Short mmCIF file of C-alpha atoms in Angstrom, two decimals:
data_model
loop_
_atom_site.label_atom_id
_atom_site.label_comp_id
_atom_site.label_asym_id
_atom_site.label_seq_id
_atom_site.Cartn_x
_atom_site.Cartn_y
_atom_site.Cartn_z
CA UNK A 28 95.96 55.57 81.13
CA UNK A 29 95.45 51.90 81.85
CA UNK A 30 98.53 49.63 81.42
CA UNK A 31 97.00 46.21 80.26
CA UNK A 32 96.45 46.91 76.56
CA UNK A 33 99.56 45.05 75.49
CA UNK A 34 98.13 41.54 75.28
CA UNK A 35 100.43 39.32 73.02
CA UNK A 36 98.58 36.33 74.16
CA UNK A 37 95.24 37.53 72.74
CA UNK A 38 93.71 35.78 69.81
CA UNK A 39 91.49 38.07 67.75
CA UNK A 40 87.85 37.24 67.42
CA UNK A 41 86.13 37.13 64.01
CA UNK A 42 84.17 40.08 65.24
CA UNK A 43 87.13 42.18 65.93
CA UNK A 44 88.42 45.10 63.87
CA UNK A 45 92.25 44.52 63.23
CA UNK A 46 94.45 47.56 62.54
CA UNK A 47 98.14 47.49 61.75
CA UNK A 48 100.12 50.62 62.74
CA UNK A 49 103.78 51.79 62.07
CA UNK A 50 104.90 53.45 65.27
CA UNK A 51 107.98 55.60 66.08
CA UNK A 52 107.97 56.75 69.71
CA UNK A 53 109.27 60.20 70.69
CA UNK A 54 112.61 60.43 72.40
CA UNK A 55 112.52 59.00 75.85
CA UNK A 56 109.41 56.97 75.26
CA UNK A 57 109.68 53.13 75.06
CA UNK A 58 107.99 51.16 72.32
CA UNK A 59 105.25 49.47 74.43
CA UNK A 60 104.33 52.81 76.21
CA UNK A 61 103.74 54.42 72.88
CA UNK A 62 101.71 51.44 71.66
CA UNK A 63 99.71 51.50 74.87
CA UNK A 64 98.88 55.18 74.55
CA UNK A 65 97.95 54.81 70.94
CA UNK A 66 95.55 51.83 71.67
CA UNK A 67 93.85 53.56 74.49
CA UNK A 68 93.42 56.97 72.84
CA UNK A 69 91.97 55.30 69.72
CA UNK A 70 89.33 53.53 71.75
CA UNK A 71 88.25 54.08 75.45
CA UNK A 72 91.05 55.81 77.41
CA UNK A 73 92.57 59.23 77.84
CA UNK A 74 96.16 60.50 78.79
CA UNK A 75 95.59 60.05 82.53
CA UNK A 76 93.53 57.84 84.84
CA UNK A 77 89.81 58.51 84.46
CA UNK A 78 87.43 57.63 87.22
CA UNK A 79 84.64 57.00 84.78
CA UNK A 80 86.26 54.15 83.14
CA UNK A 81 85.04 51.25 85.18
CA UNK A 82 86.73 47.84 85.28
CA UNK A 83 83.65 46.17 83.84
CA UNK A 84 83.61 48.62 80.96
CA UNK A 85 87.24 48.22 80.32
CA UNK A 86 87.10 44.52 80.40
CA UNK A 87 84.28 44.56 77.65
CA UNK A 88 85.67 47.28 75.38
CA UNK A 89 89.49 47.67 75.83
CA UNK A 90 91.75 47.19 72.79
CA UNK A 91 94.22 44.36 72.64
CA UNK A 92 97.66 45.02 71.12
CA UNK A 93 98.20 41.44 70.36
CA UNK A 94 101.23 41.75 68.04
CA UNK A 95 104.36 43.83 68.81
CA UNK A 96 107.44 43.87 66.71
CA UNK A 97 109.62 46.66 67.91
CA UNK A 98 112.37 46.04 65.38
CA UNK A 99 109.95 46.53 62.52
CA UNK A 100 108.07 49.29 64.49
CA UNK A 101 104.92 47.51 63.88
CA UNK A 102 101.99 46.68 66.06
CA UNK A 103 98.55 45.11 65.39
CA UNK A 104 95.43 46.01 67.56
CA UNK A 105 92.16 44.21 67.81
CA UNK A 106 89.13 46.38 68.58
CA UNK A 107 85.80 45.17 69.70
CA UNK A 108 83.24 45.96 67.00
CA UNK A 109 81.07 47.54 69.85
CA UNK A 110 83.42 50.46 69.55
CA UNK A 111 82.24 51.44 66.12
CA UNK A 112 79.27 52.62 64.34
CA UNK A 113 79.38 49.96 61.67
CA UNK A 114 77.89 51.96 58.73
CA UNK A 115 79.92 55.17 59.44
CA UNK A 116 83.42 55.40 57.85
CA UNK A 117 83.91 58.81 59.37
CA UNK A 118 83.33 57.40 62.87
CA UNK A 119 85.80 54.49 62.34
CA UNK A 120 88.53 56.85 61.06
CA UNK A 121 87.89 59.25 63.88
CA UNK A 122 88.92 56.50 66.16
CA UNK A 123 91.74 54.52 64.48
CA UNK A 124 93.05 57.50 62.39
CA UNK A 125 92.06 60.47 64.52
CA UNK A 126 93.61 62.08 67.44
CA UNK A 127 96.31 59.44 67.70
CA UNK A 128 98.05 60.86 64.69
CA UNK A 129 98.62 64.22 66.65
CA UNK A 130 99.92 62.62 69.97
CA UNK A 131 103.22 64.01 71.11
CA UNK A 132 104.25 60.57 72.50
CA UNK A 133 104.89 59.49 69.03
CA UNK A 134 107.12 61.19 66.37
CA UNK A 135 105.48 59.17 63.63
CA UNK A 136 102.39 56.94 63.44
CA UNK A 137 100.80 55.38 60.25
CA UNK A 138 97.68 53.27 59.90
CA UNK A 139 98.86 50.68 57.47
CA UNK A 140 95.77 48.46 57.07
CA UNK A 141 92.34 47.68 58.49
CA UNK A 142 90.87 44.27 58.30
CA UNK A 143 86.99 44.68 58.43
CA UNK A 144 84.81 42.04 60.22
CA UNK A 145 81.82 40.57 58.49
CA UNK A 146 79.52 42.58 60.73
CA UNK A 147 80.80 45.74 59.02
CA UNK A 148 80.85 44.21 55.45
CA UNK A 149 77.20 43.33 55.93
CA UNK A 150 76.29 47.02 56.56
CA UNK A 151 77.65 48.12 53.09
CA UNK A 152 76.49 47.37 49.61
CA UNK A 153 79.79 47.69 48.03
CA UNK A 154 80.17 48.67 44.23
CA UNK A 155 76.91 48.82 42.45
CA UNK A 156 78.54 47.81 39.06
CA UNK A 157 82.12 46.95 39.93
CA UNK A 158 84.50 45.33 37.44
CA UNK A 159 82.06 42.85 35.99
CA UNK A 160 79.20 45.53 35.78
CA UNK A 161 81.55 47.99 34.04
CA UNK A 162 82.53 45.28 31.43
CA UNK A 163 78.86 44.67 30.89
CA UNK A 164 78.21 48.40 30.68
CA UNK A 165 80.94 49.01 28.09
CA UNK A 166 80.52 45.74 26.24
CA UNK A 167 84.18 44.94 26.51
CA UNK A 168 84.92 41.58 28.21
CA UNK A 169 88.25 40.51 26.83
CA UNK A 170 90.81 43.41 27.01
CA UNK A 171 91.75 46.43 29.13
CA UNK A 172 89.64 49.53 28.71
CA UNK A 173 91.26 52.57 27.17
CA UNK A 174 90.40 55.97 28.61
CA UNK A 175 91.50 59.64 28.45
CA UNK A 176 91.20 62.82 30.26
CA UNK A 177 90.14 66.00 28.48
CA UNK A 178 93.23 68.31 28.30
CA UNK A 179 94.11 70.98 29.08
CA UNK A 180 92.82 70.27 32.58
CA UNK A 181 90.80 73.58 32.72
CA UNK A 182 90.27 76.44 30.34
CA UNK A 183 88.42 75.00 27.36
CA UNK A 184 84.87 76.02 26.63
CA UNK A 185 82.10 73.55 26.93
CA UNK A 186 81.93 73.25 23.22
CA UNK A 187 85.82 72.63 22.80
CA UNK A 188 85.69 70.16 25.66
CA UNK A 189 82.93 68.11 23.94
CA UNK A 190 85.02 68.28 20.66
CA UNK A 191 88.12 66.92 22.28
CA UNK A 192 85.95 64.19 23.96
CA UNK A 193 84.42 63.30 20.63
CA UNK A 194 87.78 62.98 18.92
CA UNK A 195 89.02 60.73 21.79
CA UNK A 196 85.95 58.53 21.35
CA UNK A 197 86.20 58.51 17.63
CA UNK A 198 89.83 57.43 17.79
CA UNK A 199 89.16 54.48 19.97
CA UNK A 200 88.77 55.50 23.67
CA UNK A 201 86.12 53.69 25.72
CA UNK A 202 86.03 56.16 28.38
CA UNK A 203 86.59 60.07 28.57
CA UNK A 204 86.60 61.81 31.83
CA UNK A 205 86.95 65.40 33.12
CA UNK A 206 90.13 66.26 34.99
CA UNK A 207 89.90 66.57 38.77
CA UNK A 208 89.80 70.26 39.03
CA UNK A 209 87.03 70.98 36.39
CA UNK A 210 83.72 71.27 38.03
CA UNK A 211 81.48 74.29 37.24
CA UNK A 212 83.75 77.09 36.24
CA UNK A 213 82.30 80.03 34.33
CA UNK A 214 84.06 79.18 31.10
CA UNK A 215 82.84 75.55 31.15
CA UNK A 216 79.63 75.17 33.07
CA UNK A 217 78.70 71.76 34.31
CA UNK A 218 75.27 71.39 32.73
CA UNK A 219 76.24 72.59 29.32
CA UNK A 220 79.41 70.52 29.24
CA UNK A 221 77.52 67.46 30.25
CA UNK A 222 74.90 67.90 27.70
CA UNK A 223 77.18 68.58 24.82
CA UNK A 224 79.68 65.94 25.58
CA UNK A 225 77.11 63.15 26.07
CA UNK A 226 75.57 64.16 22.67
CA UNK A 227 78.89 63.64 21.02
CA UNK A 228 79.46 60.49 22.93
CA UNK A 229 76.22 59.14 21.44
CA UNK A 230 77.32 60.29 18.04
CA UNK A 231 80.68 58.41 18.46
CA UNK A 232 78.73 55.36 19.40
CA UNK A 233 76.71 55.29 16.25
CA UNK A 234 79.72 55.88 14.08
CA UNK A 235 82.05 53.25 15.74
CA UNK A 236 79.58 50.66 16.93
CA UNK A 237 81.24 50.74 20.40
CA UNK A 238 79.80 51.87 23.73
CA UNK A 239 81.33 55.26 24.82
CA UNK A 240 81.29 56.50 28.30
CA UNK A 241 81.63 60.06 29.55
CA UNK A 242 82.59 60.51 33.21
CA UNK A 243 81.55 63.95 34.21
CA UNK A 244 82.94 65.33 37.50
CA UNK A 245 80.08 66.02 40.00
CA UNK A 246 82.43 67.31 42.74
CA UNK A 247 80.71 70.27 44.43
CA UNK A 248 80.54 72.35 47.59
CA UNK A 249 77.70 70.46 49.16
CA UNK A 250 76.18 67.07 49.03
CA UNK A 251 72.76 68.51 47.86
CA UNK A 252 74.58 70.03 44.93
CA UNK A 253 76.49 66.93 44.00
CA UNK A 254 73.17 64.93 44.08
CA UNK A 255 71.60 67.51 41.85
CA UNK A 256 74.42 67.21 39.32
CA UNK A 257 74.13 63.45 39.52
CA UNK A 258 70.44 63.63 38.67
CA UNK A 259 71.28 65.96 35.80
CA UNK A 260 73.53 63.31 34.38
CA UNK A 261 70.88 60.67 34.94
CA UNK A 262 68.34 62.80 33.07
CA UNK A 263 70.85 63.30 30.18
CA UNK A 264 71.19 59.55 29.80
CA UNK A 265 74.67 59.28 31.36
CA UNK A 266 76.02 55.90 32.80
CA UNK A 267 78.64 57.43 34.98
CA UNK A 268 79.57 60.10 37.47
CA UNK A 269 83.12 61.08 38.72
CA UNK A 270 84.05 62.22 42.21
CA UNK A 271 87.22 63.54 43.70
CA UNK A 272 87.01 61.32 46.65
CA UNK A 273 89.39 62.92 49.18
CA UNK A 274 88.35 66.54 48.75
CA UNK A 275 84.55 65.58 49.12
CA UNK A 276 85.09 63.54 52.21
CA UNK A 277 83.78 60.16 53.44
CA UNK A 278 80.35 61.26 54.42
CA UNK A 279 79.76 62.62 50.95
CA UNK A 280 80.94 59.41 49.41
CA UNK A 281 78.59 57.26 51.46
CA UNK A 282 75.71 59.68 50.65
CA UNK A 283 76.54 59.64 46.87
CA UNK A 284 76.83 55.88 46.79
CA UNK A 285 73.20 55.69 48.14
CA UNK A 286 71.95 58.24 45.51
CA UNK A 287 74.02 56.50 42.80
CA UNK A 288 72.10 53.33 43.46
CA UNK A 289 68.82 55.01 43.00
CA UNK A 290 70.24 56.93 39.82
CA UNK A 291 71.77 53.72 38.24
CA UNK A 292 75.15 55.49 37.70
CA UNK A 293 78.45 53.98 38.02
CA UNK A 294 81.01 55.89 40.16
CA UNK A 295 84.55 56.71 39.10
CA UNK A 296 86.85 57.63 42.04
CA UNK A 297 89.63 60.14 41.38
CA UNK A 298 92.12 60.11 44.35
CA UNK A 299 93.50 63.54 43.96
CA UNK A 300 94.85 64.94 47.36
CA UNK A 301 95.33 61.47 48.75
CA UNK A 302 99.17 61.97 49.02
CA UNK A 303 98.55 64.69 51.70
CA UNK A 304 98.29 61.68 54.05
CA UNK A 305 99.38 58.59 52.16
CA UNK A 306 102.77 59.39 50.70
CA UNK A 307 104.84 59.57 53.86
CA UNK A 308 105.60 55.99 54.54
CA UNK A 309 106.07 56.62 58.32
CA UNK A 310 103.10 58.83 59.19
CA UNK A 311 99.34 59.13 58.26
CA UNK A 312 97.14 56.62 56.43
CA UNK A 313 98.25 54.23 53.73
CA UNK A 314 96.59 54.32 50.25
CA UNK A 315 95.69 50.69 50.83
CA UNK A 316 93.31 51.85 53.62
CA UNK A 317 91.84 54.36 51.29
CA UNK A 318 91.28 51.70 48.54
CA UNK A 319 89.60 49.39 50.99
CA UNK A 320 87.28 52.09 52.18
CA UNK A 321 86.30 52.96 48.51
CA UNK A 322 85.49 49.26 47.85
CA UNK A 323 83.49 49.06 51.10
CA UNK A 324 81.41 52.21 50.41
CA UNK A 325 80.76 51.07 46.83
CA UNK A 326 82.84 53.11 44.35
CA UNK A 327 83.17 51.26 40.97
CA UNK A 328 86.53 52.17 39.83
CA UNK A 329 89.66 53.78 41.55
CA UNK A 330 92.88 55.32 40.43
CA UNK A 331 95.68 53.17 41.94
CA UNK A 332 98.84 54.29 40.18
CA UNK A 333 100.74 53.23 37.07
CA UNK A 334 104.23 51.91 38.22
CA UNK A 335 105.57 53.22 34.85
CA UNK A 336 104.09 56.69 34.74
CA UNK A 337 104.58 60.10 36.48
CA UNK A 338 102.91 59.36 39.73
CA UNK A 339 104.40 58.19 42.95
CA UNK A 340 103.90 54.51 43.82
CA UNK A 341 106.36 51.53 43.90
CA UNK A 342 105.35 48.42 41.86
CA UNK A 343 104.69 46.35 45.07
CA UNK A 344 102.49 48.98 46.54
CA UNK A 345 100.47 49.44 43.22
CA UNK A 346 99.99 45.71 42.99
CA UNK A 347 98.78 45.43 46.49
CA UNK A 348 96.16 48.12 45.65
CA UNK A 349 95.20 46.16 42.53
CA UNK A 350 94.68 42.93 44.56
CA UNK A 351 92.59 44.81 47.05
CA UNK A 352 90.37 46.15 44.24
CA UNK A 353 89.77 42.81 42.47
CA UNK A 354 90.24 39.76 44.75
CA UNK A 355 87.49 38.18 46.70
CA UNK A 356 89.90 36.99 49.32
CA UNK A 357 93.08 39.04 49.91
CA UNK A 358 95.80 36.95 51.53
CA UNK A 359 98.04 38.49 54.24
CA UNK A 360 101.33 39.84 53.10
CA UNK A 361 103.51 40.82 56.04
CA UNK A 362 106.11 42.31 54.03
CA UNK A 363 103.77 44.74 52.49
CA UNK A 364 101.84 45.35 55.74
CA UNK A 365 98.59 43.89 54.10
CA UNK A 366 96.16 42.02 56.46
CA UNK A 367 94.01 39.22 55.19
CA UNK A 368 90.53 40.27 54.05
CA UNK A 369 87.55 38.27 52.99
CA UNK A 370 85.36 40.67 51.11
CA UNK A 371 82.23 38.74 51.84
CA UNK A 372 80.88 38.82 48.29
CA UNK A 373 81.26 42.63 47.74
CA UNK A 374 81.98 43.12 44.02
CA UNK A 375 85.52 43.94 42.84
CA UNK A 376 86.34 47.48 41.77
CA UNK A 377 87.95 48.18 38.36
CA UNK A 378 91.43 49.45 38.95
CA UNK A 379 92.52 52.55 37.00
CA UNK A 380 96.13 53.15 35.90
CA UNK A 381 96.49 56.83 35.22
CA UNK A 382 99.24 59.61 35.29
CA UNK A 383 101.92 60.29 32.82
CA UNK A 384 101.17 57.47 30.36
CA UNK A 385 101.94 57.20 26.59
CA UNK A 386 100.84 54.64 24.15
CA UNK A 387 104.43 53.17 24.08
CA UNK A 388 103.90 52.20 27.84
CA UNK A 389 100.97 49.82 26.94
CA UNK A 390 103.15 46.66 26.77
CA UNK A 391 104.56 47.25 30.25
CA UNK A 392 101.06 48.17 31.60
CA UNK A 393 99.64 44.97 30.20
CA UNK A 394 102.50 42.90 31.62
CA UNK A 395 102.02 44.49 35.05
CA UNK A 396 98.22 44.65 35.27
CA UNK A 397 96.88 42.04 32.91
CA UNK A 398 93.40 42.53 31.25
CA UNK A 399 91.50 43.87 34.37
CA UNK A 400 92.71 47.49 34.22
CA UNK A 401 91.60 50.76 32.77
CA UNK A 402 94.50 52.35 31.10
CA UNK A 403 93.97 56.10 31.07
CA UNK A 404 95.99 58.54 29.10
CA UNK A 405 96.12 62.38 28.99
CA UNK A 406 98.99 63.96 27.38
CA UNK A 407 99.74 60.57 25.83
CA UNK A 408 96.74 60.91 23.62
CA UNK A 409 96.51 64.72 23.25
CA UNK A 410 100.10 65.34 22.50
CA UNK A 411 100.19 62.79 19.71
CA UNK A 412 101.80 64.51 16.52
CA UNK A 413 98.69 63.71 14.43
CA UNK A 414 96.13 64.87 16.98
CA UNK A 415 93.76 63.47 19.60
CA UNK A 416 92.06 61.02 17.46
CA UNK A 417 95.28 59.57 16.23
CA UNK A 418 96.56 59.37 19.89
CA UNK A 419 93.52 57.42 20.93
CA UNK A 420 94.05 55.15 17.79
CA UNK A 421 97.66 54.61 18.63
CA UNK A 422 96.57 53.43 22.12
CA UNK A 423 94.18 50.90 20.69
CA UNK A 424 96.96 49.72 18.31
CA UNK A 425 99.45 49.29 21.01
CA UNK A 426 96.97 47.39 22.98
CA UNK A 427 96.21 45.17 20.12
CA UNK A 428 99.89 44.52 19.62
CA UNK A 429 100.19 43.56 23.30
CA UNK A 430 97.32 41.29 23.10
CA UNK A 431 98.59 39.58 20.04
CA UNK A 432 102.14 39.37 21.50
CA UNK A 433 103.71 41.40 18.83
CA UNK A 434 106.30 44.10 19.43
CA UNK A 435 105.15 47.68 19.02
CA UNK A 436 107.79 48.23 16.12
CA UNK A 437 106.61 45.28 14.26
CA UNK A 438 102.96 46.39 14.57
CA UNK A 439 103.75 49.97 13.71
CA UNK A 440 104.96 48.97 10.26
CA UNK A 441 101.29 48.76 9.13
CA UNK A 442 99.80 51.22 11.70
CA UNK A 443 100.99 54.83 11.06
CA UNK A 444 99.39 56.31 14.31
CA UNK A 445 101.37 53.81 16.44
CA UNK A 446 104.43 54.64 14.44
CA UNK A 447 104.11 58.34 15.02
CA UNK A 448 103.74 57.63 18.83
CA UNK A 449 106.91 55.48 18.80
CA UNK A 450 108.76 58.35 17.06
CA UNK A 451 107.62 60.81 19.63
CA UNK A 452 108.07 58.83 22.84
CA UNK A 453 110.50 56.10 22.14
CA UNK A 454 113.05 57.68 19.90
CA UNK A 455 113.99 60.79 21.95
#
């Protein structure tokens, strides 16, 4: 292993990939030695001296550990863009989040952020619809969108699933999605579910005068089958497809983004399984990196957490994810391990707050996220005492109250669905 990767005098080039890592060396290993091995192993080097690594090659491609803060256990590394296949998320991750996470020389190692150079941004299309396109698609410009997940997660027949979706739409939901583990089970086959639910979404549109979007889960064993399911949705007149982004993998996401462009479908990104490598604050990959890769590849909306719901995620982390979804230029925030990122004109993603939400949480959600968020409720709609349609109506009423600056209790005096929600979730 070469010993010249620590280079705090280096000024990163505009063409460099910049990565920030949290590093905890193993017992008996000093901090700079661990950083050296991490930088070498993630680029051109190996655990021992290799005769095939010429000085000329090393001079051109070696990584530069240009920032070292041992007290904060943080380093930043600049990598030459030549090290990467610029249109391959799997190849990039195999380098900067691959074997290095298994090295014995570190007890813990976490990729906190990647700042992508313009050369990589130019290779990707980004979201096809993004936040502005989704607003145009739904016809909703001036408020958060309200969505739900059909519950129970699995077990309903296709007919019952479509009925629950219809009641959600009729009550006021803009979006209805499948849950992450519903795909093509024998009790609820994909094609039948898609056909029936889309028909009832169209019925709800004609009755309410609002656009209604069904997000059918195309997650499948192969890319070929996911593309087939996407094309079925296209032929049925759908506007959306949903994907479980971590289980299907990065190659599948890049493939589906290309196909979705041809099909004209928006892509909803469900992040189930992400905590397998994002939740540990000392090891793995941050959710921030996952969010950035989703925007780069071109997913249109992404679950980011709720702050007030059942899912893990502190407020500062969730808001950092929100900013990475929606801002054109993300400023650096050293306290949150966020690197500056100019998105080069790629469209913003629509952030989704989902997980353990009730209608009574909408004022807090609106305060936290503002207008540019999809508020997504599962049990908070389907556990309403008056039923699913009333649960959806209660969400719309709570949102109306928030937009008007009126307390829920005051608004509920003339809105019985909201009153019932308050009695269930606020008066326990």
